[in-house]
mmCIF file with all atom_site columns, C-alpha atoms in Angstrom:
data_model
loop_
_atom_site.group_PDB
_atom_site.id
_atom_site.type_symbol
_atom_site.label_atom_id
_atom_site.label_alt_id
_atom_site.label_comp_id
_atom_site.label_asym_id
_atom_site.label_entity_id
_atom_site.label_seq_id
_atom_site.pdbx_PDB_ins_code
_atom_site.Cartn_x
_atom_site.Cartn_y
_atom_site.Cartn_z
_atom_site.occupancy
_atom_site.B_iso_or_equiv
_atom_site.pdbx_formal_charge
_atom_site.auth_seq_id
_atom_site.auth_comp_id
_atom_site.auth_asym_id
_atom_site.auth_atom_id
_atom_site.pdbx_PDB_model_num
ATOM 1   C CA . GLY A 1 1   ? 6.090   63.210 -13.710  1.00 0.00 ? 143 GLY A CA 1
ATOM 2   C CA . VAL A 1 2   ? 3.129   62.786 -11.565  1.00 0.00 ? 144 VAL A CA 1
ATOM 3   C CA . PRO A 1 3   ? -0.261  61.162 -13.076  1.00 0.00 ? 145 PRO A CA 1
ATOM 4   C CA . PRO A 1 4   ? -2.723  61.480 -14.205  1.00 0.00 ? 146 PRO A CA 1
ATOM 5   C CA . TYR A 1 5   ? -1.197  62.080 -17.771  1.00 0.00 ? 147 TYR A CA 1
ATOM 6   C CA . THR A 1 6   ? -2.604  64.073 -20.827  1.00 0.00 ? 148 THR A CA 1
ATOM 7   C CA . TYR A 1 7   ? -1.601  63.718 -24.480  1.00 0.00 ? 149 TYR A CA 1
ATOM 8   C CA . SER A 1 8   ? -0.828  66.283 -27.506  1.00 0.00 ? 150 SER A CA 1
ATOM 9   C CA . TRP A 1 9   ? -0.757  64.928 -30.894  1.00 0.00 ? 151 TRP A CA 1
ATOM 10  C CA . THR A 1 10  ? 0.414   66.855 -33.757  1.00 0.00 ? 152 THR A CA 1
ATOM 11  C CA . PRO A 1 11  ? -0.481  67.333 -36.665  1.00 0.00 ? 153 PRO A CA 1
ATOM 12  C CA . SER A 1 12  ? -4.197  66.492 -36.253  1.00 0.00 ? 154 SER A CA 1
ATOM 13  C CA . THR A 1 13  ? -4.682  65.798 -39.580  1.00 0.00 ? 155 THR A CA 1
ATOM 14  C CA . GLY A 1 14  ? -6.302  62.328 -40.025  1.00 0.00 ? 156 GLY A CA 1
ATOM 15  C CA . LEU A 1 15  ? -6.385  61.392 -36.274  1.00 0.00 ? 157 LEU A CA 1
ATOM 16  C CA . SER A 1 16  ? -9.538  60.189 -34.637  1.00 0.00 ? 158 SER A CA 1
ATOM 17  C CA . CYS A 1 17  ? -8.305  62.214 -31.562  1.00 0.00 ? 159 CYS A CA 1
ATOM 18  C CA . THR A 1 18  ? -5.358  64.294 -30.127  1.00 0.00 ? 160 THR A CA 1
ATOM 19  C CA . ASN A 1 19  ? -5.389  64.200 -26.563  1.00 0.00 ? 161 ASN A CA 1
ATOM 20  C CA . CYS A 1 20  ? -6.067  60.380 -26.231  1.00 0.00 ? 162 CYS A CA 1
ATOM 21  C CA . PRO A 1 21  ? -3.212  57.733 -25.901  1.00 0.00 ? 163 PRO A CA 1
ATOM 22  C CA . ASN A 1 22  ? -4.057  55.718 -29.064  1.00 0.00 ? 164 ASN A CA 1
ATOM 23  C CA . PRO A 1 23  ? -5.625  57.703 -31.824  1.00 0.00 ? 165 PRO A CA 1
ATOM 24  C CA . THR A 1 24  ? -6.410  56.115 -34.853  1.00 0.00 ? 166 THR A CA 1
ATOM 25  C CA . ALA A 1 25  ? -4.374  57.520 -37.824  1.00 0.00 ? 167 ALA A CA 1
ATOM 26  C CA . SER A 1 26  ? -5.804  57.701 -41.495  1.00 0.00 ? 168 SER A CA 1
ATOM 27  C CA . PRO A 1 27  ? -3.843  60.209 -43.439  1.00 0.00 ? 169 PRO A CA 1
ATOM 28  C CA . THR A 1 28  ? -4.015  60.625 -47.072  1.00 0.00 ? 170 THR A CA 1
ATOM 29  C CA . GLN A 1 29  ? -0.203  61.231 -47.351  1.00 0.00 ? 171 GLN A CA 1
ATOM 30  C CA . ASP A 1 30  ? 2.870   60.183 -45.518  1.00 0.00 ? 172 ASP A CA 1
ATOM 31  C CA . THR A 1 31  ? 3.185   61.776 -42.199  1.00 0.00 ? 173 THR A CA 1
ATOM 32  C CA . THR A 1 32  ? 5.233   61.785 -39.107  1.00 0.00 ? 174 THR A CA 1
ATOM 33  C CA . TYR A 1 33  ? 3.176   62.426 -35.670  1.00 0.00 ? 175 TYR A CA 1
ATOM 34  C CA . THR A 1 34  ? 4.310   63.385 -32.769  1.00 0.00 ? 176 THR A CA 1
ATOM 35  C CA . VAL A 1 35  ? 2.991   62.994 -29.196  1.00 0.00 ? 177 VAL A CA 1
ATOM 36  C CA . VAL A 1 36  ? 4.052   64.904 -25.997  1.00 0.00 ? 178 VAL A CA 1
ATOM 37  C CA . VAL A 1 37  ? 2.891   63.691 -22.710  1.00 0.00 ? 179 VAL A CA 1
ATOM 38  C CA . PHE A 1 38  ? 1.926   66.066 -19.617  1.00 0.00 ? 180 PHE A CA 1
ATOM 39  C CA . ASP A 1 39  ? 1.812   65.010 -16.170  1.00 0.00 ? 181 ASP A CA 1
ATOM 40  C CA . SER A 1 40  ? -0.541  66.468 -13.802  1.00 0.00 ? 182 SER A CA 1
ATOM 41  C CA . GLU A 1 41  ? 1.440   69.303 -13.126  1.00 0.00 ? 183 GLU A CA 1
ATOM 42  C CA . GLY A 1 42  ? 1.448   70.340 -16.677  1.00 0.00 ? 184 GLY A CA 1
ATOM 43  C CA . CYS A 1 43  ? 4.977   69.591 -17.213  1.00 0.00 ? 185 CYS A CA 1
ATOM 44  C CA . ALA A 1 44  ? 6.355   67.591 -20.175  1.00 0.00 ? 186 ALA A CA 1
ATOM 45  C CA . SER A 1 45  ? 7.307   64.051 -19.275  1.00 0.00 ? 187 SER A CA 1
ATOM 46  C CA . ASP A 1 46  ? 7.733   62.349 -22.369  1.00 0.00 ? 188 ASP A CA 1
ATOM 47  C CA . TYR A 1 47  ? 7.510   62.411 -26.155  1.00 0.00 ? 189 TYR A CA 1
ATOM 48  C CA . ASP A 1 48  ? 7.609   60.152 -29.401  1.00 0.00 ? 190 ASP A CA 1
ATOM 49  C CA . SER A 1 49  ? 7.066   60.156 -33.030  1.00 0.00 ? 191 SER A CA 1
ATOM 50  C CA . VAL A 1 50  ? 5.625   57.508 -35.353  1.00 0.00 ? 192 VAL A CA 1
ATOM 51  C CA . PHE A 1 51  ? 5.749   57.731 -39.154  1.00 0.00 ? 193 PHE A CA 1
ATOM 52  C CA . VAL A 1 52  ? 2.649   56.360 -40.996  1.00 0.00 ? 194 VAL A CA 1
ATOM 53  C CA . ASP A 1 53  ? 3.355   55.323 -44.572  1.00 0.00 ? 195 ASP A CA 1
ATOM 54  C CA . VAL A 1 54  ? 0.207   55.682 -46.772  1.00 0.00 ? 196 VAL A CA 1
ATOM 55  C CA . LEU A 1 55  ? 0.290   52.740 -49.521  1.00 0.00 ? 197 LEU A CA 1
ATOM 56  C CA . PRO A 1 56  ? 0.405   53.615 -53.211  1.00 0.00 ? 198 PRO A CA 1
ATOM 57  C CA . GLN A 1 57  ? -3.151  53.199 -55.009  1.00 0.00 ? 199 GLN A CA 1
ATOM 58  C CA . VAL A 1 58  ? -3.200  52.905 -59.100  1.00 0.00 ? 200 VAL A CA 1
ATOM 59  C CA . ALA A 1 59  ? -6.036  52.557 -61.326  1.00 0.00 ? 201 ALA A CA 1
ATOM 60  C CA . LEU A 1 60  ? -6.219  50.855 -65.021  1.00 0.00 ? 202 LEU A CA 1
ATOM 61  C CA . GLN A 1 61  ? -8.847  51.409 -67.573  1.00 0.00 ? 203 GLN A CA 1
ATOM 62  C CA . LYS A 1 62  ? -8.789  49.238 -70.956  1.00 0.00 ? 204 LYS A CA 1
ATOM 63  C CA . SER A 1 63  ? -11.123 50.013 -73.997  1.00 0.00 ? 205 SER A CA 1
ATOM 64  C CA . ALA A 1 64  ? -11.096 48.757 -77.504  1.00 0.00 ? 206 ALA A CA 1
ATOM 65  C CA . THR A 1 65  ? -12.139 50.240 -80.888  1.00 0.00 ? 207 THR A CA 1
ATOM 66  C CA . PRO A 1 66  ? -14.384 48.994 -82.367  1.00 0.00 ? 208 PRO A CA 1
ATOM 67  C CA . THR A 1 67  ? -15.898 46.550 -80.311  1.00 0.00 ? 209 THR A CA 1
ATOM 68  C CA . SER A 1 68  ? -17.311 44.687 -82.940  1.00 0.00 ? 210 SER A CA 1
ATOM 69  C CA . ARG A 1 69  ? -16.570 43.783 -86.457  1.00 0.00 ? 211 ARG A CA 1
ATOM 70  C CA . PRO A 1 70  ? -18.520 41.701 -89.069  1.00 0.00 ? 212 PRO A CA 1
ATOM 71  C CA . GLU A 1 71  ? -16.926 38.910 -90.626  1.00 0.00 ? 213 GLU A CA 1
ATOM 72  C CA . PRO A 1 72  ? -14.125 38.643 -91.818  1.00 0.00 ? 214 PRO A CA 1
ATOM 73  C CA . GLY A 1 73  ? -13.071 40.892 -88.975  1.00 0.00 ? 215 GLY A CA 1
ATOM 74  C CA . GLY A 1 74  ? -9.826  43.229 -89.051  1.00 0.00 ? 216 GLY A CA 1
ATOM 75  C CA . VAL A 1 75  ? -7.876  45.405 -86.740  1.00 0.00 ? 217 VAL A CA 1
ATOM 76  C CA . PHE A 1 76  ? -8.877  46.458 -83.232  1.00 0.00 ? 218 PHE A CA 1
ATOM 77  C CA . THR A 1 77  ? -7.210  49.033 -81.189  1.00 0.00 ? 219 THR A CA 1
ATOM 78  C CA . TYR A 1 78  ? -6.863  48.850 -77.388  1.00 0.00 ? 220 TYR A CA 1
ATOM 79  C CA . THR A 1 79  ? -6.096  51.680 -75.402  1.00 0.00 ? 221 THR A CA 1
ATOM 80  C CA . LEU A 1 80  ? -4.598  51.547 -71.549  1.00 0.00 ? 222 LEU A CA 1
ATOM 81  C CA . THR A 1 81  ? -4.877  54.392 -69.193  1.00 0.00 ? 223 THR A CA 1
ATOM 82  C CA . ILE A 1 82  ? -2.947  54.326 -65.970  1.00 0.00 ? 224 ILE A CA 1
ATOM 83  C CA . THR A 1 83  ? -3.872  56.780 -63.204  1.00 0.00 ? 225 THR A CA 1
ATOM 84  C CA . ASN A 1 84  ? -1.946  57.245 -60.112  1.00 0.00 ? 226 ASN A CA 1
ATOM 85  C CA . THR A 1 85  ? -4.412  57.713 -57.666  1.00 0.00 ? 227 THR A CA 1
ATOM 86  C CA . SER A 1 86  ? -1.851  57.776 -54.687  1.00 0.00 ? 228 SER A CA 1
ATOM 87  C CA . SER A 1 87  ? -1.047  61.042 -52.961  1.00 0.00 ? 229 SER A CA 1
ATOM 88  C CA . GLU A 1 88  ? 2.549   60.671 -54.139  1.00 0.00 ? 230 GLU A CA 1
ATOM 89  C CA . ALA A 1 89  ? 4.745   59.781 -56.984  1.00 0.00 ? 231 ALA A CA 1
ATOM 90  C CA . VAL A 1 90  ? 4.736   56.167 -58.403  1.00 0.00 ? 232 VAL A CA 1
ATOM 91  C CA . THR A 1 91  ? 6.923   54.360 -60.742  1.00 0.00 ? 233 THR A CA 1
ATOM 92  C CA . ILE A 1 92  ? 5.372   51.942 -63.082  1.00 0.00 ? 234 ILE A CA 1
ATOM 93  C CA . THR A 1 93  ? 7.375   48.541 -62.777  1.00 0.00 ? 235 THR A CA 1
ATOM 94  C CA . SER A 1 94  ? 5.213   46.303 -64.861  1.00 0.00 ? 236 SER A CA 1
ATOM 95  C CA . LEU A 1 95  ? 2.440   46.392 -67.616  1.00 0.00 ? 237 LEU A CA 1
ATOM 96  C CA . THR A 1 96  ? 1.164   43.063 -69.124  1.00 0.00 ? 238 THR A CA 1
ATOM 97  C CA . ASP A 1 97  ? -1.543  42.065 -71.221  1.00 0.00 ? 239 ASP A CA 1
ATOM 98  C CA . THR A 1 98  ? -2.961  38.962 -72.800  1.00 0.00 ? 240 THR A CA 1
ATOM 99  C CA . HIS A 1 99  ? -1.815  40.224 -76.284  1.00 0.00 ? 241 HIS A CA 1
ATOM 100 C CA . SER A 1 100 ? 1.619   41.537 -77.105  1.00 0.00 ? 242 SER A CA 1
ATOM 101 C CA . LEU A 1 101 ? 1.964   45.186 -76.218  1.00 0.00 ? 243 LEU A CA 1
ATOM 102 C CA . SER A 1 102 ? 3.254   47.738 -78.330  1.00 0.00 ? 244 SER A CA 1
ATOM 103 C CA . THR A 1 103 ? 6.470   49.253 -78.156  1.00 0.00 ? 245 THR A CA 1
ATOM 104 C CA . GLN A 1 104 ? 4.483   52.584 -77.060  1.00 0.00 ? 246 GLN A CA 1
ATOM 105 C CA . CYS A 1 105 ? 3.011   50.401 -74.176  1.00 0.00 ? 247 CYS A CA 1
ATOM 106 C CA . GLN A 1 106 ? 6.237   48.553 -73.172  1.00 0.00 ? 248 GLN A CA 1
ATOM 107 C CA . ALA A 1 107 ? 8.213   52.216 -72.957  1.00 0.00 ? 249 ALA A CA 1
ATOM 108 C CA . LEU A 1 108 ? 5.863   53.205 -69.989  1.00 0.00 ? 250 LEU A CA 1
ATOM 109 C CA . ILE A 1 109 ? 7.678   50.679 -67.532  1.00 0.00 ? 251 ILE A CA 1
ATOM 110 C CA . ASN A 1 110 ? 10.155  52.446 -65.471  1.00 0.00 ? 252 ASN A CA 1
ATOM 111 C CA . THR A 1 111 ? 8.474   55.841 -65.841  1.00 0.00 ? 253 THR A CA 1
ATOM 112 C CA . SER A 1 112 ? 7.406   58.125 -62.948  1.00 0.00 ? 254 SER A CA 1
ATOM 113 C CA . LEU A 1 113 ? 3.588   59.522 -62.571  1.00 0.00 ? 255 LEU A CA 1
ATOM 114 C CA . ALA A 1 114 ? 3.170   62.153 -60.428  1.00 0.00 ? 256 ALA A CA 1
ATOM 115 C CA . ALA A 1 115 ? 0.071   62.156 -57.709  1.00 0.00 ? 257 ALA A CA 1
ATOM 116 C CA . GLY A 1 116 ? -3.011  62.208 -59.639  1.00 0.00 ? 258 GLY A CA 1
ATOM 117 C CA . ALA A 1 117 ? -1.234  62.051 -63.155  1.00 0.00 ? 259 ALA A CA 1
ATOM 118 C CA . SER A 1 118 ? -2.311  59.778 -65.991  1.00 0.00 ? 260 SER A CA 1
ATOM 119 C CA . THR A 1 119 ? -0.381  58.111 -68.893  1.00 0.00 ? 261 THR A CA 1
ATOM 120 C CA . SER A 1 120 ? -1.781  56.119 -71.862  1.00 0.00 ? 262 SER A CA 1
ATOM 121 C CA . CYS A 1 121 ? -0.715  53.766 -74.827  1.00 0.00 ? 263 CYS A CA 1
ATOM 122 C CA . GLN A 1 122 ? -2.109  51.764 -77.774  1.00 0.00 ? 264 GLN A CA 1
ATOM 123 C CA . TYR A 1 123 ? -1.766  48.460 -79.451  1.00 0.00 ? 265 TYR A CA 1
ATOM 124 C CA . THR A 1 124 ? -3.606  46.591 -82.013  1.00 0.00 ? 266 THR A CA 1
ATOM 125 C CA . ALA A 1 125 ? -4.736  43.187 -82.561  1.00 0.00 ? 267 ALA A CA 1
ATOM 126 C CA . VAL A 1 126 ? -6.178  41.230 -85.459  1.00 0.00 ? 268 VAL A CA 1
ATOM 127 C CA . TYR A 1 127 ? -8.923  38.911 -85.239  1.00 0.00 ? 269 TYR A CA 1
ATOM 128 C CA . THR A 1 128 ? -10.754 37.269 -88.296  1.00 0.00 ? 270 THR A CA 1
ATOM 129 C CA . GLN A 1 129 ? -12.485 34.338 -87.220  1.00 0.00 ? 271 GLN A CA 1
ATOM 130 C CA . PRO A 1 130 ? -16.257 34.729 -85.726  1.00 0.00 ? 272 PRO A CA 1
ATOM 131 C CA . GLY A 1 131 ? -16.457 34.820 -81.984  1.00 0.00 ? 273 GLY A CA 1
ATOM 132 C CA . THR A 1 132 ? -15.767 36.816 -78.654  1.00 0.00 ? 274 THR A CA 1
ATOM 133 C CA . TYR A 1 133 ? -12.136 37.757 -77.749  1.00 0.00 ? 275 TYR A CA 1
ATOM 134 C CA . PRO A 1 134 ? -11.593 38.590 -74.034  1.00 0.00 ? 276 PRO A CA 1
ATOM 135 C CA . ASN A 1 135 ? -8.480  40.418 -73.211  1.00 0.00 ? 277 ASN A CA 1
ATOM 136 C CA . SER A 1 136 ? -7.088  41.653 -69.715  1.00 0.00 ? 278 SER A CA 1
ATOM 137 C CA . ALA A 1 137 ? -4.220  43.736 -68.632  1.00 0.00 ? 279 ALA A CA 1
ATOM 138 C CA . SER A 1 138 ? -2.543  44.276 -65.485  1.00 0.00 ? 280 SER A CA 1
ATOM 139 C CA . VAL A 1 139 ? -0.287  47.261 -63.846  1.00 0.00 ? 281 VAL A CA 1
ATOM 140 C CA . THR A 1 140 ? 1.939   47.272 -60.843  1.00 0.00 ? 282 THR A CA 1
ATOM 141 C CA . VAL A 1 141 ? 3.492   50.504 -59.492  1.00 0.00 ? 283 VAL A CA 1
ATOM 142 C CA . ARG A 1 142 ? 6.090   51.141 -56.620  1.00 0.00 ? 284 ARG A CA 1
ATOM 143 C CA . ASP A 1 143 ? 6.179   54.144 -54.484  1.00 0.00 ? 285 ASP A CA 1
ATOM 144 C CA . ASN A 1 144 ? 9.493   55.805 -52.964  1.00 0.00 ? 286 ASN A CA 1
ATOM 145 C CA . GLU A 1 145 ? 9.639   53.363 -50.075  1.00 0.00 ? 287 GLU A CA 1
ATOM 146 C CA . GLY A 1 146 ? 9.250   50.052 -52.069  1.00 0.00 ? 288 GLY A CA 1
ATOM 147 C CA . ASN A 1 147 ? 5.316   49.609 -51.502  1.00 0.00 ? 289 ASN A CA 1
ATOM 148 C CA . LEU A 1 148 ? 3.595   48.021 -54.292  1.00 0.00 ? 290 LEU A CA 1
ATOM 149 C CA . ALA A 1 149 ? 0.094   48.451 -55.808  1.00 0.00 ? 291 ALA A CA 1
ATOM 150 C CA . SER A 1 150 ? -1.558  46.911 -58.739  1.00 0.00 ? 292 SER A CA 1
ATOM 151 C CA . ALA A 1 151 ? -4.728  47.152 -60.737  1.00 0.00 ? 293 ALA A CA 1
ATOM 152 C CA . GLN A 1 152 ? -6.178  45.086 -63.611  1.00 0.00 ? 294 GLN A CA 1
ATOM 153 C CA . ALA A 1 153 ? -8.559  46.038 -66.387  1.00 0.00 ? 295 ALA A CA 1
ATOM 154 C CA . SER A 1 154 ? -10.514 43.838 -69.399  1.00 0.00 ? 296 SER A CA 1
ATOM 155 C CA . ALA A 1 155 ? -12.107 44.479 -72.402  1.00 0.00 ? 297 ALA A CA 1
ATOM 156 C CA . SER A 1 156 ? -13.661 42.195 -74.913  1.00 0.00 ? 298 SER A CA 1
ATOM 157 C CA . VAL A 1 157 ? -14.133 42.386 -78.861  1.00 0.00 ? 299 VAL A CA 1
ATOM 158 C CA . GLN A 1 158 ? -16.494 40.291 -81.026  1.00 0.00 ? 300 GLN A CA 1
ATOM 159 C CA . VAL A 1 159 ? -16.243 39.086 -84.579  1.00 0.00 ? 301 VAL A CA 1
ATOM 160 C CA . THR A 1 160 ? -19.662 38.505 -85.549  1.00 0.00 ? 302 THR A CA 1
ATOM 161 C CA . ASP A 1 161 ? -20.909 35.873 -87.944  1.00 0.00 ? 303 ASP A CA 1
ATOM 162 C CA . VAL A 1 162 ? -22.148 36.726 -91.482  1.00 0.00 ? 304 VAL A CA 1
ATOM 163 C CA . ILE A 1 163 ? -24.689 34.335 -92.902  1.00 0.00 ? 305 ILE A CA 1
ATOM 164 C CA . PRO A 1 164 ? -24.390 34.229 -96.487  1.00 0.00 ? 306 PRO A CA 1
ATOM 165 C CA . THR A 1 165 ? -27.585 34.835 -98.876  1.00 0.00 ? 307 THR A CA 1
ATOM 166 C CA . ALA A 1 166 ? -28.713 34.167 -102.427 1.00 0.00 ? 308 ALA A CA 1
ATOM 167 C CA . ALA A 1 167 ? -27.472 37.415 -103.323 1.00 0.00 ? 309 ALA A CA 1
ATOM 168 C CA . ASP A 1 168 ? -23.874 36.607 -102.338 1.00 0.00 ? 310 ASP A CA 1
ATOM 169 C CA . VAL A 1 169 ? -23.769 33.806 -105.083 1.00 0.00 ? 311 VAL A CA 1
ATOM 170 C CA . VAL A 1 170 ? -23.959 35.158 -108.583 1.00 0.00 ? 312 VAL A CA 1
ATOM 171 C CA . VAL A 1 171 ? -24.603 32.487 -111.357 1.00 0.00 ? 313 VAL A CA 1
ATOM 172 C CA . VAL A 1 172 ? -23.822 33.424 -115.200 1.00 0.00 ? 314 VAL A CA 1
ATOM 173 C CA . LYS A 1 173 ? -24.837 31.083 -117.775 1.00 0.00 ? 315 LYS A CA 1
ATOM 174 C CA . ASP A 1 174 ? -23.969 31.236 -121.572 1.00 0.00 ? 316 ASP A CA 1
ATOM 175 C CA . ALA A 1 175 ? -24.463 29.229 -124.595 1.00 0.00 ? 317 ALA A CA 1
ATOM 176 C CA . SER A 1 176 ? -22.371 29.113 -127.590 1.00 0.00 ? 318 SER A CA 1
ATOM 177 C CA . PRO A 1 177 ? -23.723 29.082 -130.370 1.00 0.00 ? 319 PRO A CA 1
ATOM 178 C CA . THR A 1 178 ? -26.914 30.976 -129.225 1.00 0.00 ? 320 THR A CA 1
ATOM 179 C CA . SER A 1 179 ? -28.529 29.837 -132.651 1.00 0.00 ? 321 SER A CA 1
ATOM 180 C CA . VAL A 1 180 ? -28.013 26.886 -134.820 1.00 0.00 ? 322 VAL A CA 1
ATOM 181 C CA . PRO A 1 181 ? -30.038 26.297 -137.869 1.00 0.00 ? 323 PRO A CA 1
ATOM 182 C CA . GLU A 1 182 ? -31.834 22.793 -138.510 1.00 0.00 ? 324 GLU A CA 1
ATOM 183 C CA . PRO A 1 183 ? -31.390 19.979 -138.042 1.00 0.00 ? 325 PRO A CA 1
ATOM 184 C CA . GLY A 1 184 ? -29.751 21.622 -135.056 1.00 0.00 ? 326 GLY A CA 1
ATOM 185 C CA . GLY A 1 185 ? -26.471 20.791 -133.464 1.00 0.00 ? 327 GLY A CA 1
ATOM 186 C CA . VAL A 1 186 ? -24.047 20.930 -130.520 1.00 0.00 ? 328 VAL A CA 1
ATOM 187 C CA . VAL A 1 187 ? -24.619 23.866 -128.264 1.00 0.00 ? 329 VAL A CA 1
ATOM 188 C CA . THR A 1 188 ? -22.077 24.262 -125.352 1.00 0.00 ? 330 THR A CA 1
ATOM 189 C CA . PHE A 1 189 ? -23.479 25.898 -122.287 1.00 0.00 ? 331 PHE A CA 1
ATOM 190 C CA . THR A 1 190 ? -20.914 27.557 -119.638 1.00 0.00 ? 332 THR A CA 1
ATOM 191 C CA . VAL A 1 191 ? -21.837 28.075 -115.967 1.00 0.00 ? 333 VAL A CA 1
ATOM 192 C CA . GLN A 1 192 ? -19.829 30.600 -114.171 1.00 0.00 ? 334 GLN A CA 1
ATOM 193 C CA . VAL A 1 193 ? -20.436 30.804 -110.090 1.00 0.00 ? 335 VAL A CA 1
ATOM 194 C CA . THR A 1 194 ? -19.023 33.881 -108.404 1.00 0.00 ? 336 THR A CA 1
ATOM 195 C CA . ASN A 1 195 ? -18.793 34.025 -104.511 1.00 0.00 ? 337 ASN A CA 1
ATOM 196 C CA . GLN A 1 196 ? -19.335 37.448 -103.410 1.00 0.00 ? 338 GLN A CA 1
ATOM 197 C CA . ALA A 1 197 ? -19.681 36.607 -99.853  1.00 0.00 ? 339 ALA A CA 1
ATOM 198 C CA . VAL A 1 198 ? -17.091 37.508 -97.120  1.00 0.00 ? 340 VAL A CA 1
ATOM 199 C CA . GLU A 1 199 ? -15.820 34.164 -96.630  1.00 0.00 ? 341 GLU A CA 1
ATOM 200 C CA . PRO A 1 200 ? -15.157 31.024 -98.514  1.00 0.00 ? 342 PRO A CA 1
ATOM 201 C CA . LEU A 1 201 ? -18.314 28.873 -99.425  1.00 0.00 ? 343 LEU A CA 1
ATOM 202 C CA . THR A 1 202 ? -18.725 25.336 -100.622 1.00 0.00 ? 344 THR A CA 1
ATOM 203 C CA . LEU A 1 203 ? -20.795 24.430 -103.635 1.00 0.00 ? 345 LEU A CA 1
ATOM 204 C CA . THR A 1 204 ? -23.295 21.705 -102.340 1.00 0.00 ? 346 THR A CA 1
ATOM 205 C CA . ALA A 1 205 ? -25.375 21.553 -105.701 1.00 0.00 ? 347 ALA A CA 1
ATOM 206 C CA . LEU A 1 206 ? -25.950 22.832 -109.246 1.00 0.00 ? 348 LEU A CA 1
ATOM 207 C CA . VAL A 1 207 ? -28.953 22.174 -110.936 1.00 0.00 ? 349 VAL A CA 1
#
């Protein structure tokens, strides 16, 4: 054909221009673009096409209930929510966590998520000692072209230290017999100490 040349790109969705030789493409889903080149006489002298593969995206949320328990702690329930934020379906290829996952969570591996869809699972952990317990999870997904995407999320729970008070220790003292005639005699005293605190205590003095 006779120059100068003009260009016509289709479809126009996601293109920075449709009549330039090198547009920038930013589609939201997999798209095949076609360009037709016209010469100065308006004759189509060439054409070509290019496929733009949009990479997958995934979001992961992690929450814990409750987030805090007083000593002696107990069971904490974690919820993992996976959302496919891609424009196409993805398959969950991996789901890992700091803690051992439940059967429900493990069953999500190799399941498919439609575009915009979410799925969730729960597992439990037991913490009994005072402290903060951070916990993180990771998910990986794959689209139909084999492209991978990953996301991470974390949550922390806490077991708070309960300071013992005087009310947590109950002292009961008994005497036997409670009365003796003159000239008196032996009286036996029994002292019983009961720990009503949430953790073991060490008796340091008894006066």
